[in-house]
């Protein structure tokens, strides 16, 4: 195998590398190229950490990487044939050499210990034994500490793939032992074109790209399940409603947003509501600064702007920060109800159209 140059400048393309970025991923081309090079140059690390917002493509990228590491086709390292056992079974998450831990709701130390015992065995059929640890920010402290040992001294032929929404929620010792792949939002043009390539009509593709907030996974999910679009409208209605409610009304609304079901279901519901709120506040803030940014919610921005016209810019900014912090808490292990109720207290009060009395209170920072 020819090695690519690791010097400054453009790396020499290794033999067999055709430069084609085709892991069927929306966006993140630089990351695909980098990971392909790692395989082609035999520089695969023992541990990778994929970081980025929910639905941006972390898990898909990690899965494609696992596929490329295990693909049986000879002569094209880093590429996917799409036909071998690894290429067929990894996307279905049933390949024997791919071990997946998806915390629900948290990853416990026993899960890590059981994984470590499995990783001590040689791979069954592929060249690598791969462990995908999803949402590692939800690992308990003891689970994260137990994992450190494997990150420090991984068994031979083991590759660990971790995903997390942000590095800050992880132990620094975990982050420092991984090659960090930070994924940012994907451009709306890229998402729209990718949807059109998947036979979505142009108008719908443009709308989904607008609403996706740079998250391809969200656009694809909304395309497959139109209910999600309806849920977004409900979430935005909830926000307008919350602003004009008093405290007890807001707490009742919090109850409704959290809803019934198991914790992961409630967490998903809260997250999608708060993300819709955050994207509308962000639109408002950008609009306030007359930034040349395409709004994510062109359908709702004008009415929302009128509703909060008395909320001063500093409070708008504070609200956006409060929403981001609540989302991070919801993604971590925070008490869901407390997090949502605390947010409700911070929402600024606005008058209901046609009334003179101001409800609730000023934002509390
Ligand atoms: Zn293959």
mmCIF file of C-alpha atoms and ligand atoms in Angstrom:
data_model
loop_
_atom_site.group_PDB
_atom_site.id
_atom_site.type_symbol
_atom_site.label_atom_id
_atom_site.label_comp_id
_atom_site.label_asym_id
_atom_site.label_seq_id
_atom_site.Cartn_x
_atom_site.Cartn_y
_atom_site.Cartn_z
ATOM 1 C CA UNK A 1 0.000 0.000 0.000
ATOM 2 C CA UNK A 2 1.315 3.374 -1.017
ATOM 3 C CA UNK A 3 1.258 5.889 1.771
ATOM 4 C CA UNK A 4 -0.102 9.364 1.230
ATOM 5 C CA UNK A 5 2.134 12.242 2.128
ATOM 6 C CA UNK A 6 1.560 13.504 5.628
ATOM 7 C CA UNK A 7 3.472 16.694 4.899
ATOM 8 C CA UNK A 8 2.098 20.161 4.380
ATOM 9 C CA UNK A 9 -0.099 20.804 1.381
ATOM 10 C CA UNK A 10 -2.424 18.566 -0.545
ATOM 11 C CA UNK A 11 -1.849 14.924 0.330
ATOM 12 C CA UNK A 12 -0.865 12.640 -2.531
ATOM 13 C CA UNK A 13 -3.819 10.484 -3.463
ATOM 14 C CA UNK A 14 -3.103 6.880 -2.557
ATOM 15 C CA UNK A 15 -3.325 4.264 -5.297
ATOM 16 C CA UNK A 16 -6.873 3.138 -5.886
ATOM 17 C CA UNK A 17 -8.269 6.299 -4.367
ATOM 18 C CA UNK A 18 -10.412 7.938 -7.011
ATOM 19 C CA UNK A 19 -11.306 11.046 -5.017
ATOM 20 C CA UNK A 20 -14.950 10.155 -5.312
ATOM 21 C CA UNK A 21 -16.816 11.126 -2.176
ATOM 22 C CA UNK A 22 -19.586 8.599 -2.376
ATOM 23 C CA UNK A 23 -20.604 7.225 0.940
ATOM 24 C CA UNK A 24 -24.135 8.350 0.111
ATOM 25 C CA UNK A 25 -23.963 10.934 2.843
ATOM 26 C CA UNK A 26 -25.498 14.410 2.693
ATOM 27 C CA UNK A 27 -22.702 16.934 3.252
ATOM 28 C CA UNK A 28 -19.564 16.414 5.407
ATOM 29 C CA UNK A 29 -17.419 15.682 2.359
ATOM 30 C CA UNK A 30 -14.229 16.698 4.157
ATOM 31 C CA UNK A 31 -14.918 14.120 6.879
ATOM 32 C CA UNK A 32 -15.591 11.361 4.337
ATOM 33 C CA UNK A 33 -12.328 12.204 2.544
ATOM 34 C CA UNK A 34 -10.371 12.203 5.787
ATOM 35 C CA UNK A 35 -11.766 8.862 6.917
ATOM 36 C CA UNK A 36 -11.201 7.302 3.497
ATOM 37 C CA UNK A 37 -7.590 8.431 3.676
ATOM 38 C CA UNK A 38 -7.200 6.877 7.102
ATOM 39 C CA UNK A 39 -8.309 3.532 5.690
ATOM 40 C CA UNK A 40 -6.432 3.767 2.412
ATOM 41 C CA UNK A 41 -3.208 4.860 4.138
ATOM 42 C CA UNK A 42 -3.572 2.263 6.909
ATOM 43 C CA UNK A 43 -3.645 5.046 9.462
ATOM 44 C CA UNK A 44 -6.899 4.008 11.097
ATOM 45 C CA UNK A 45 -7.013 5.273 14.683
ATOM 46 C CA UNK A 46 -8.260 3.237 17.592
ATOM 47 C CA UNK A 47 -10.977 5.685 18.522
ATOM 48 C CA UNK A 48 -13.044 8.323 16.753
ATOM 49 C CA UNK A 49 -15.453 10.791 18.274
ATOM 50 C CA UNK A 50 -18.162 12.184 15.994
ATOM 51 C CA UNK A 51 -19.517 15.411 17.430
ATOM 52 C CA UNK A 52 -22.376 17.552 16.196
ATOM 53 C CA UNK A 53 -26.009 18.498 16.665
ATOM 54 C CA UNK A 54 -28.763 15.935 16.609
ATOM 55 C CA UNK A 55 -29.660 14.627 13.097
ATOM 56 C CA UNK A 56 -26.620 16.248 11.467
ATOM 57 C CA UNK A 57 -25.281 12.844 10.326
ATOM 58 C CA UNK A 58 -22.949 11.569 13.069
ATOM 59 C CA UNK A 59 -24.390 8.100 13.291
ATOM 60 C CA UNK A 60 -24.716 7.738 9.522
ATOM 61 C CA UNK A 61 -21.110 8.810 9.013
ATOM 62 C CA UNK A 62 -19.890 6.436 11.740
ATOM 63 C CA UNK A 63 -21.898 3.615 10.183
ATOM 64 C CA UNK A 64 -20.485 4.294 6.688
ATOM 65 C CA UNK A 65 -17.003 4.382 8.165
ATOM 66 C CA UNK A 66 -17.624 0.996 9.810
ATOM 67 C CA UNK A 67 -18.836 -0.252 6.434
ATOM 68 C CA UNK A 68 -15.737 1.054 4.640
ATOM 69 C CA UNK A 69 -13.493 -0.542 7.292
ATOM 70 C CA UNK A 70 -15.229 -3.897 6.826
ATOM 71 C CA UNK A 71 -16.063 -3.900 3.093
ATOM 72 C CA UNK A 72 -14.828 -7.123 1.515
ATOM 73 C CA UNK A 73 -14.127 -5.765 -1.949
ATOM 74 C CA UNK A 74 -10.430 -5.901 -2.704
ATOM 75 C CA UNK A 75 -8.322 -3.167 -4.241
ATOM 76 C CA UNK A 76 -10.373 -0.120 -3.286
ATOM 77 C CA UNK A 77 -9.671 0.593 0.359
ATOM 78 C CA UNK A 78 -11.999 3.201 1.825
ATOM 79 C CA UNK A 79 -14.754 2.628 -0.723
ATOM 80 C CA UNK A 80 -18.044 0.805 -0.221
ATOM 81 C CA UNK A 81 -19.116 -1.900 -2.659
ATOM 82 C CA UNK A 82 -22.679 -1.887 -1.337
ATOM 83 C CA UNK A 83 -23.010 -5.611 -2.028
ATOM 84 C CA UNK A 84 -20.803 -7.635 0.320
ATOM 85 C CA UNK A 85 -22.071 -8.983 3.660
ATOM 86 C CA UNK A 86 -20.572 -6.072 5.599
ATOM 87 C CA UNK A 87 -22.100 -3.509 3.235
ATOM 88 C CA UNK A 88 -25.499 -5.176 3.485
ATOM 89 C CA UNK A 89 -25.568 -5.949 7.209
ATOM 90 C CA UNK A 90 -23.945 -2.863 8.758
ATOM 91 C CA UNK A 91 -26.695 -0.425 7.666
ATOM 92 C CA UNK A 92 -29.182 -2.885 9.189
ATOM 93 C CA UNK A 93 -27.056 -2.870 12.348
ATOM 94 C CA UNK A 94 -26.749 -6.676 12.388
ATOM 95 C CA UNK A 95 -23.136 -7.270 11.301
ATOM 96 C CA UNK A 96 -21.422 -9.620 13.781
ATOM 97 C CA UNK A 97 -18.257 -7.491 14.051
ATOM 98 C CA UNK A 98 -20.201 -4.293 14.752
ATOM 99 C CA UNK A 99 -21.189 -3.899 18.376
ATOM 100 C CA UNK A 100 -23.670 -1.065 19.001
ATOM 101 C CA UNK A 101 -24.408 0.523 22.365
ATOM 102 C CA UNK A 102 -27.268 3.016 22.241
ATOM 103 C CA UNK A 103 -28.044 4.330 25.727
ATOM 104 C CA UNK A 104 -31.700 4.366 26.669
ATOM 105 C CA UNK A 105 -31.747 6.656 28.515
ATOM 106 C CA UNK A 106 -28.204 6.290 29.915
ATOM 107 C CA UNK A 107 -25.219 4.047 29.256
ATOM 108 C CA UNK A 108 -24.328 2.146 32.404
ATOM 109 C CA UNK A 109 -21.036 0.724 33.604
ATOM 110 C CA UNK A 110 -22.326 -2.860 33.213
ATOM 111 C CA UNK A 111 -22.996 -2.201 29.509
ATOM 112 C CA UNK A 112 -19.397 -1.023 29.104
ATOM 113 C CA UNK A 113 -17.964 -4.034 30.971
ATOM 114 C CA UNK A 114 -19.996 -6.434 28.816
ATOM 115 C CA UNK A 115 -18.764 -4.623 25.702
ATOM 116 C CA UNK A 116 -15.157 -4.895 26.899
ATOM 117 C CA UNK A 117 -15.522 -8.662 27.252
ATOM 118 C CA UNK A 118 -16.866 -8.907 23.712
ATOM 119 C CA UNK A 119 -14.094 -6.680 22.316
ATOM 120 C CA UNK A 120 -11.469 -8.995 23.806
ATOM 121 C CA UNK A 121 -12.493 -11.650 21.244
ATOM 122 C CA UNK A 122 -11.040 -11.605 17.729
ATOM 123 C CA UNK A 123 -13.240 -10.304 14.880
ATOM 124 C CA UNK A 124 -15.517 -13.001 13.443
ATOM 125 C CA UNK A 125 -15.359 -12.183 9.762
ATOM 126 C CA UNK A 126 -14.066 -8.692 9.040
ATOM 127 C CA UNK A 127 -10.612 -7.208 9.583
ATOM 128 C CA UNK A 128 -11.866 -5.079 12.493
ATOM 129 C CA UNK A 129 -14.036 -5.415 15.512
ATOM 130 C CA UNK A 130 -15.961 -2.148 15.675
ATOM 131 C CA UNK A 131 -17.889 -0.700 18.590
ATOM 132 C CA UNK A 132 -20.330 2.135 17.971
ATOM 133 C CA UNK A 133 -21.198 3.965 21.198
ATOM 134 C CA UNK A 134 -24.004 6.358 20.408
ATOM 135 C CA UNK A 135 -24.720 9.504 22.396
ATOM 136 C CA UNK A 136 -21.772 8.916 24.678
ATOM 137 C CA UNK A 137 -22.622 12.183 26.456
ATOM 138 C CA UNK A 138 -25.395 10.174 28.074
ATOM 139 C CA UNK A 139 -22.961 7.687 29.608
ATOM 140 C CA UNK A 140 -22.905 7.686 33.392
ATOM 141 C CA UNK A 141 -19.660 8.908 34.954
ATOM 142 C CA UNK A 142 -18.736 5.377 35.998
ATOM 143 C CA UNK A 143 -19.473 4.067 32.484
ATOM 144 C CA UNK A 144 -17.325 6.824 30.940
ATOM 145 C CA UNK A 145 -14.516 6.076 33.397
ATOM 146 C CA UNK A 146 -14.713 2.357 32.650
ATOM 147 C CA UNK A 147 -14.473 3.155 28.943
ATOM 148 C CA UNK A 148 -11.293 5.173 29.499
ATOM 149 C CA UNK A 149 -9.279 2.013 30.015
ATOM 150 C CA UNK A 150 -10.330 0.670 26.598
ATOM 151 C CA UNK A 151 -9.657 4.051 24.997
ATOM 152 C CA UNK A 152 -6.160 4.057 26.489
ATOM 153 C CA UNK A 153 -5.251 0.486 25.607
ATOM 154 C CA UNK A 154 -7.674 -0.844 23.029
ATOM 155 C CA UNK A 155 -7.338 -4.517 22.086
ATOM 156 C CA UNK A 156 -5.759 -5.219 18.710
ATOM 157 C CA UNK A 157 -8.000 -4.826 15.666
ATOM 158 C CA UNK A 158 -10.588 -2.819 17.586
ATOM 159 C CA UNK A 159 -11.963 0.523 16.414
ATOM 160 C CA UNK A 160 -14.182 2.541 18.753
ATOM 161 C CA UNK A 161 -16.666 5.008 17.279
ATOM 162 C CA UNK A 162 -18.291 7.411 19.721
ATOM 163 C CA UNK A 163 -20.944 9.985 18.957
ATOM 164 C CA UNK A 164 -21.977 12.968 21.088
ATOM 165 C CA UNK A 165 -23.843 16.218 20.601
ATOM 166 C CA UNK A 166 -20.998 18.233 22.108
ATOM 167 C CA UNK A 167 -17.514 17.638 23.481
ATOM 168 C CA UNK A 168 -18.232 19.735 26.541
ATOM 169 C CA UNK A 169 -20.527 17.051 27.932
ATOM 170 C CA UNK A 170 -17.722 14.454 27.871
ATOM 171 C CA UNK A 171 -14.760 13.828 30.157
ATOM 172 C CA UNK A 172 -11.770 15.679 28.667
ATOM 173 C CA UNK A 173 -9.778 12.455 29.069
ATOM 174 C CA UNK A 174 -12.269 10.693 26.777
ATOM 175 C CA UNK A 175 -12.067 13.425 24.124
ATOM 176 C CA UNK A 176 -8.262 13.562 24.178
ATOM 177 C CA UNK A 177 -8.000 9.857 23.376
ATOM 178 C CA UNK A 178 -10.155 10.125 20.251
ATOM 179 C CA UNK A 179 -9.719 11.561 16.783
ATOM 180 C CA UNK A 180 -12.460 14.182 16.926
ATOM 181 C CA UNK A 181 -14.620 14.643 13.825
ATOM 182 C CA UNK A 182 -16.752 17.759 14.366
ATOM 183 C CA UNK A 183 -19.754 17.934 12.090
ATOM 184 C CA UNK A 184 -21.432 21.275 11.465
ATOM 185 C CA UNK A 185 -24.761 22.029 9.860
ATOM 186 C CA UNK A 186 -25.054 21.258 6.142
ATOM 187 C CA UNK A 187 -25.939 24.041 3.690
ATOM 188 C CA UNK A 188 -29.555 24.275 2.585
ATOM 189 C CA UNK A 189 -28.495 23.993 -1.057
ATOM 190 C CA UNK A 190 -26.725 20.685 -0.379
ATOM 191 C CA UNK A 191 -29.721 19.331 1.498
ATOM 192 C CA UNK A 192 -32.185 20.494 -1.132
ATOM 193 C CA UNK A 193 -30.158 18.933 -3.980
ATOM 194 C CA UNK A 194 -29.725 15.687 -2.046
ATOM 195 C CA UNK A 195 -33.477 15.482 -1.543
ATOM 196 C CA UNK A 196 -34.101 16.177 -5.211
ATOM 197 C CA UNK A 197 -31.663 13.396 -6.073
ATOM 198 C CA UNK A 198 -33.849 11.178 -3.927
ATOM 199 C CA UNK A 199 -36.821 12.072 -6.139
ATOM 200 C CA UNK A 200 -38.352 14.691 -3.851
ATOM 201 C CA UNK A 201 -40.116 17.429 -5.822
ATOM 202 C CA UNK A 202 -38.167 20.650 -6.013
ATOM 203 C CA UNK A 203 -40.607 22.814 -3.990
ATOM 204 C CA UNK A 204 -40.866 20.286 -1.218
ATOM 205 C CA UNK A 205 -37.088 19.770 -1.206
ATOM 206 C CA UNK A 206 -36.549 23.524 -0.844
ATOM 207 C CA UNK A 207 -39.061 23.777 1.979
ATOM 208 C CA UNK A 208 -37.597 20.820 3.876
ATOM 209 C CA UNK A 209 -34.090 22.211 3.403
ATOM 210 C CA UNK A 210 -35.278 25.562 4.818
ATOM 211 C CA UNK A 211 -36.826 23.931 7.852
ATOM 212 C CA UNK A 212 -34.097 21.392 8.500
ATOM 213 C CA UNK A 213 -31.745 23.882 10.144
ATOM 214 C CA UNK A 214 -28.780 22.221 8.466
ATOM 215 C CA UNK A 215 -29.663 18.740 9.712
ATOM 216 C CA UNK A 216 -29.992 16.281 6.816
ATOM 217 C CA UNK A 217 -31.426 13.602 9.114
ATOM 218 C CA UNK A 218 -34.266 15.891 10.040
ATOM 219 C CA UNK A 219 -35.043 16.725 6.401
ATOM 220 C CA UNK A 220 -35.089 13.020 5.506
ATOM 221 C CA UNK A 221 -37.261 12.143 8.498
ATOM 222 C CA UNK A 222 -39.711 14.911 7.727
ATOM 223 C CA UNK A 223 -39.834 13.790 4.132
ATOM 224 C CA UNK A 224 -40.594 10.216 5.165
ATOM 225 C CA UNK A 225 -43.019 11.167 7.940
ATOM 226 C CA UNK A 226 -45.107 14.241 7.110
ATOM 227 C CA UNK A 227 -46.507 14.185 10.685
ATOM 228 C CA UNK A 228 -43.283 15.815 11.783
ATOM 229 C CA UNK A 229 -44.121 18.921 9.784
ATOM 230 C CA UNK A 230 -47.451 19.101 11.555
ATOM 231 C CA UNK A 231 -45.651 18.700 14.897
ATOM 232 C CA UNK A 232 -43.428 21.641 14.069
ATOM 233 C CA UNK A 233 -46.470 23.852 13.554
ATOM 234 C CA UNK A 234 -47.915 22.646 16.863
ATOM 235 C CA UNK A 235 -44.588 23.400 18.583
ATOM 236 C CA UNK A 236 -44.522 26.936 17.178
ATOM 237 C CA UNK A 237 -48.154 27.484 18.203
ATOM 238 C CA UNK A 238 -47.180 26.326 21.701
ATOM 239 C CA UNK A 239 -44.501 28.987 21.825
ATOM 240 C CA UNK A 240 -46.888 31.802 20.921
ATOM 241 C CA UNK A 241 -49.341 30.441 23.455
ATOM 242 C CA UNK A 242 -46.710 30.169 26.220
ATOM 243 C CA UNK A 243 -45.697 33.803 25.863
ATOM 244 C CA UNK A 244 -49.178 35.028 26.734
ATOM 245 C CA UNK A 245 -49.875 32.563 29.569
ATOM 246 C CA UNK A 246 -49.411 33.106 33.294
ATOM 247 C CA UNK A 247 -47.124 30.824 35.284
ATOM 248 C CA UNK A 248 -49.675 28.134 36.043
ATOM 249 C CA UNK A 249 -50.754 28.103 32.407
ATOM 250 C CA UNK A 250 -47.129 27.731 31.357
ATOM 251 C CA UNK A 251 -46.563 24.823 33.725
ATOM 252 C CA UNK A 252 -49.663 23.104 32.356
ATOM 253 C CA UNK A 253 -48.282 23.636 28.872
ATOM 254 C CA UNK A 254 -44.919 22.183 29.970
ATOM 255 C CA UNK A 255 -46.807 19.097 31.122
ATOM 256 C CA UNK A 256 -48.477 18.825 27.728
ATOM 257 C CA UNK A 257 -45.215 19.247 25.829
ATOM 258 C CA UNK A 258 -43.497 16.520 27.836
ATOM 259 C CA UNK A 259 -46.551 14.297 27.417
ATOM 260 C CA UNK A 260 -46.852 10.627 28.231
ATOM 261 C CA UNK A 261 -44.644 7.671 27.444
ATOM 262 C CA UNK A 262 -41.173 6.498 28.344
ATOM 263 C CA UNK A 263 -38.369 8.925 29.033
ATOM 264 C CA UNK A 264 -36.678 8.619 25.602
ATOM 265 C CA UNK A 265 -40.012 9.375 23.903
ATOM 266 C CA UNK A 266 -40.623 12.351 26.179
ATOM 267 C CA UNK A 267 -37.085 13.553 25.621
ATOM 268 C CA UNK A 268 -37.519 13.387 21.837
ATOM 269 C CA UNK A 269 -40.781 15.298 22.060
ATOM 270 C CA UNK A 270 -39.272 18.022 24.219
ATOM 271 C CA UNK A 271 -36.204 18.259 22.032
ATOM 272 C CA UNK A 272 -38.166 18.692 18.834
ATOM 273 C CA UNK A 273 -40.368 21.344 20.462
ATOM 274 C CA UNK A 274 -37.424 23.301 21.849
ATOM 275 C CA UNK A 275 -35.525 23.057 18.581
ATOM 276 C CA UNK A 276 -38.494 24.564 16.772
ATOM 277 C CA UNK A 277 -38.589 27.357 19.363
ATOM 278 C CA UNK A 278 -34.868 27.948 19.133
ATOM 279 C CA UNK A 279 -34.940 28.180 15.364
ATOM 280 C CA UNK A 280 -37.699 30.811 15.497
ATOM 281 C CA UNK A 281 -35.853 32.876 18.136
ATOM 282 C CA UNK A 282 -32.718 32.617 16.035
ATOM 283 C CA UNK A 283 -34.619 33.898 13.007
ATOM 284 C CA UNK A 284 -35.849 36.780 15.107
ATOM 285 C CA UNK A 285 -32.395 37.659 16.361
ATOM 286 C CA UNK A 286 -30.772 37.537 12.933
ATOM 287 C CA UNK A 287 -33.627 39.537 11.551
ATOM 288 C CA UNK A 288 -33.141 42.123 14.301
ATOM 289 C CA UNK A 289 -29.538 42.588 13.237
ATOM 290 C CA UNK A 290 -30.617 42.651 9.606
ATOM 291 C CA UNK A 291 -28.199 39.822 8.983
ATOM 292 C CA UNK A 292 -28.293 38.495 5.461
ATOM 293 C CA UNK A 293 -29.430 35.060 6.545
ATOM 294 C CA UNK A 294 -32.250 33.045 5.076
ATOM 295 C CA UNK A 295 -34.845 32.595 7.862
ATOM 296 C CA UNK A 296 -35.598 29.008 8.871
ATOM 297 C CA UNK A 297 -39.243 29.787 9.490
ATOM 298 C CA UNK A 298 -40.309 32.198 6.774
ATOM 299 C CA UNK A 299 -43.930 31.129 7.305
ATOM 300 C CA UNK A 300 -44.024 32.109 10.976
ATOM 301 C CA UNK A 301 -41.454 34.847 11.391
ATOM 302 C CA UNK A 302 -43.619 37.903 10.542
ATOM 303 C CA UNK A 303 -46.351 37.048 13.094
ATOM 304 C CA UNK A 304 -43.818 36.133 15.756
ATOM 305 C CA UNK A 305 -41.962 39.377 15.178
ATOM 306 C CA UNK A 306 -45.148 41.327 15.801
ATOM 307 C CA UNK A 307 -45.924 39.275 18.914
ATOM 308 C CA UNK A 308 -42.572 39.979 20.560
ATOM 309 C CA UNK A 309 -41.971 43.497 19.293
ATOM 310 C CA UNK A 310 -41.712 44.799 22.869
ATOM 311 C CA UNK A 311 -39.089 42.266 23.878
ATOM 312 C CA UNK A 312 -35.781 44.143 23.770
ATOM 313 C CA UNK A 313 -32.829 42.656 21.829
ATOM 314 C CA UNK A 314 -30.886 41.794 25.007
ATOM 315 C CA UNK A 315 -33.820 39.710 26.222
ATOM 316 C CA UNK A 316 -34.175 38.036 22.840
ATOM 317 C CA UNK A 317 -30.535 37.059 23.009
ATOM 318 C CA UNK A 318 -30.915 35.848 26.591
ATOM 319 C CA UNK A 319 -33.889 33.750 25.510
ATOM 320 C CA UNK A 320 -31.876 32.090 22.779
ATOM 321 C CA UNK A 321 -29.136 31.239 25.248
ATOM 322 C CA UNK A 322 -31.675 29.861 27.712
ATOM 323 C CA UNK A 323 -33.128 27.668 24.968
ATOM 324 C CA UNK A 324 -29.697 26.367 23.954
ATOM 325 C CA UNK A 325 -28.841 25.612 27.570
ATOM 326 C CA UNK A 326 -32.137 23.780 28.093
ATOM 327 C CA UNK A 327 -31.560 21.738 24.946
ATOM 328 C CA UNK A 328 -28.098 20.756 26.169
ATOM 329 C CA UNK A 329 -29.625 19.792 29.528
ATOM 330 C CA UNK A 330 -32.303 17.719 27.806
ATOM 331 C CA UNK A 331 -29.606 15.972 25.759
ATOM 332 C CA UNK A 332 -27.672 15.263 28.933
ATOM 333 C CA UNK A 333 -29.197 13.619 31.925
ATOM 334 C CA UNK A 334 -31.115 16.556 33.354
ATOM 335 C CA UNK A 335 -34.526 16.143 34.945
ATOM 336 C CA UNK A 336 -36.777 16.810 31.980
ATOM 337 C CA UNK A 337 -39.661 18.385 33.873
ATOM 338 C CA UNK A 338 -37.443 20.723 35.887
ATOM 339 C CA UNK A 339 -35.578 21.788 32.764
ATOM 340 C CA UNK A 340 -38.766 22.629 30.850
ATOM 341 C CA UNK A 341 -40.390 24.374 33.813
ATOM 342 C CA UNK A 342 -37.280 26.476 34.417
ATOM 343 C CA UNK A 343 -37.378 27.501 30.768
ATOM 344 C CA UNK A 344 -41.059 28.444 31.062
ATOM 345 C CA UNK A 345 -40.119 30.885 33.837
ATOM 346 C CA UNK A 346 -37.573 32.527 31.592
ATOM 347 C CA UNK A 347 -39.881 33.144 28.645
ATOM 348 C CA UNK A 348 -40.692 36.827 28.289
ATOM 349 C CA UNK A 349 -44.295 37.879 28.723
ATOM 350 C CA UNK A 350 -46.181 39.384 25.838
ATOM 351 C CA UNK A 351 -49.686 40.700 25.643
ATOM 352 C CA UNK A 352 -52.336 38.630 24.037
ATOM 353 C CA UNK A 353 -53.532 40.394 20.916
ATOM 354 C CA UNK A 354 -56.332 42.771 21.840
ATOM 355 C CA UNK A 355 -55.652 42.993 25.600
ATOM 356 C CA UNK A 356 -53.882 45.573 27.678
ATOM 357 C CA UNK A 357 -52.754 43.499 30.631
ATOM 358 C CA UNK A 358 -49.279 42.061 30.617
ATOM 359 C CA UNK A 359 -49.180 38.427 31.709
ATOM 360 C CA UNK A 360 -46.489 36.554 33.600
ATOM 361 C CA UNK A 361 -43.184 38.291 34.173
ATOM 362 C CA UNK A 362 -40.061 39.566 32.626
ATOM 363 C CA UNK A 363 -37.483 37.018 31.571
ATOM 364 C CA UNK A 364 -35.386 35.913 34.493
ATOM 365 C CA UNK A 365 -32.090 35.514 32.651
HETATM 366 ZN ZN1 LIG B 1 -18.719 -4.007 0.611
#
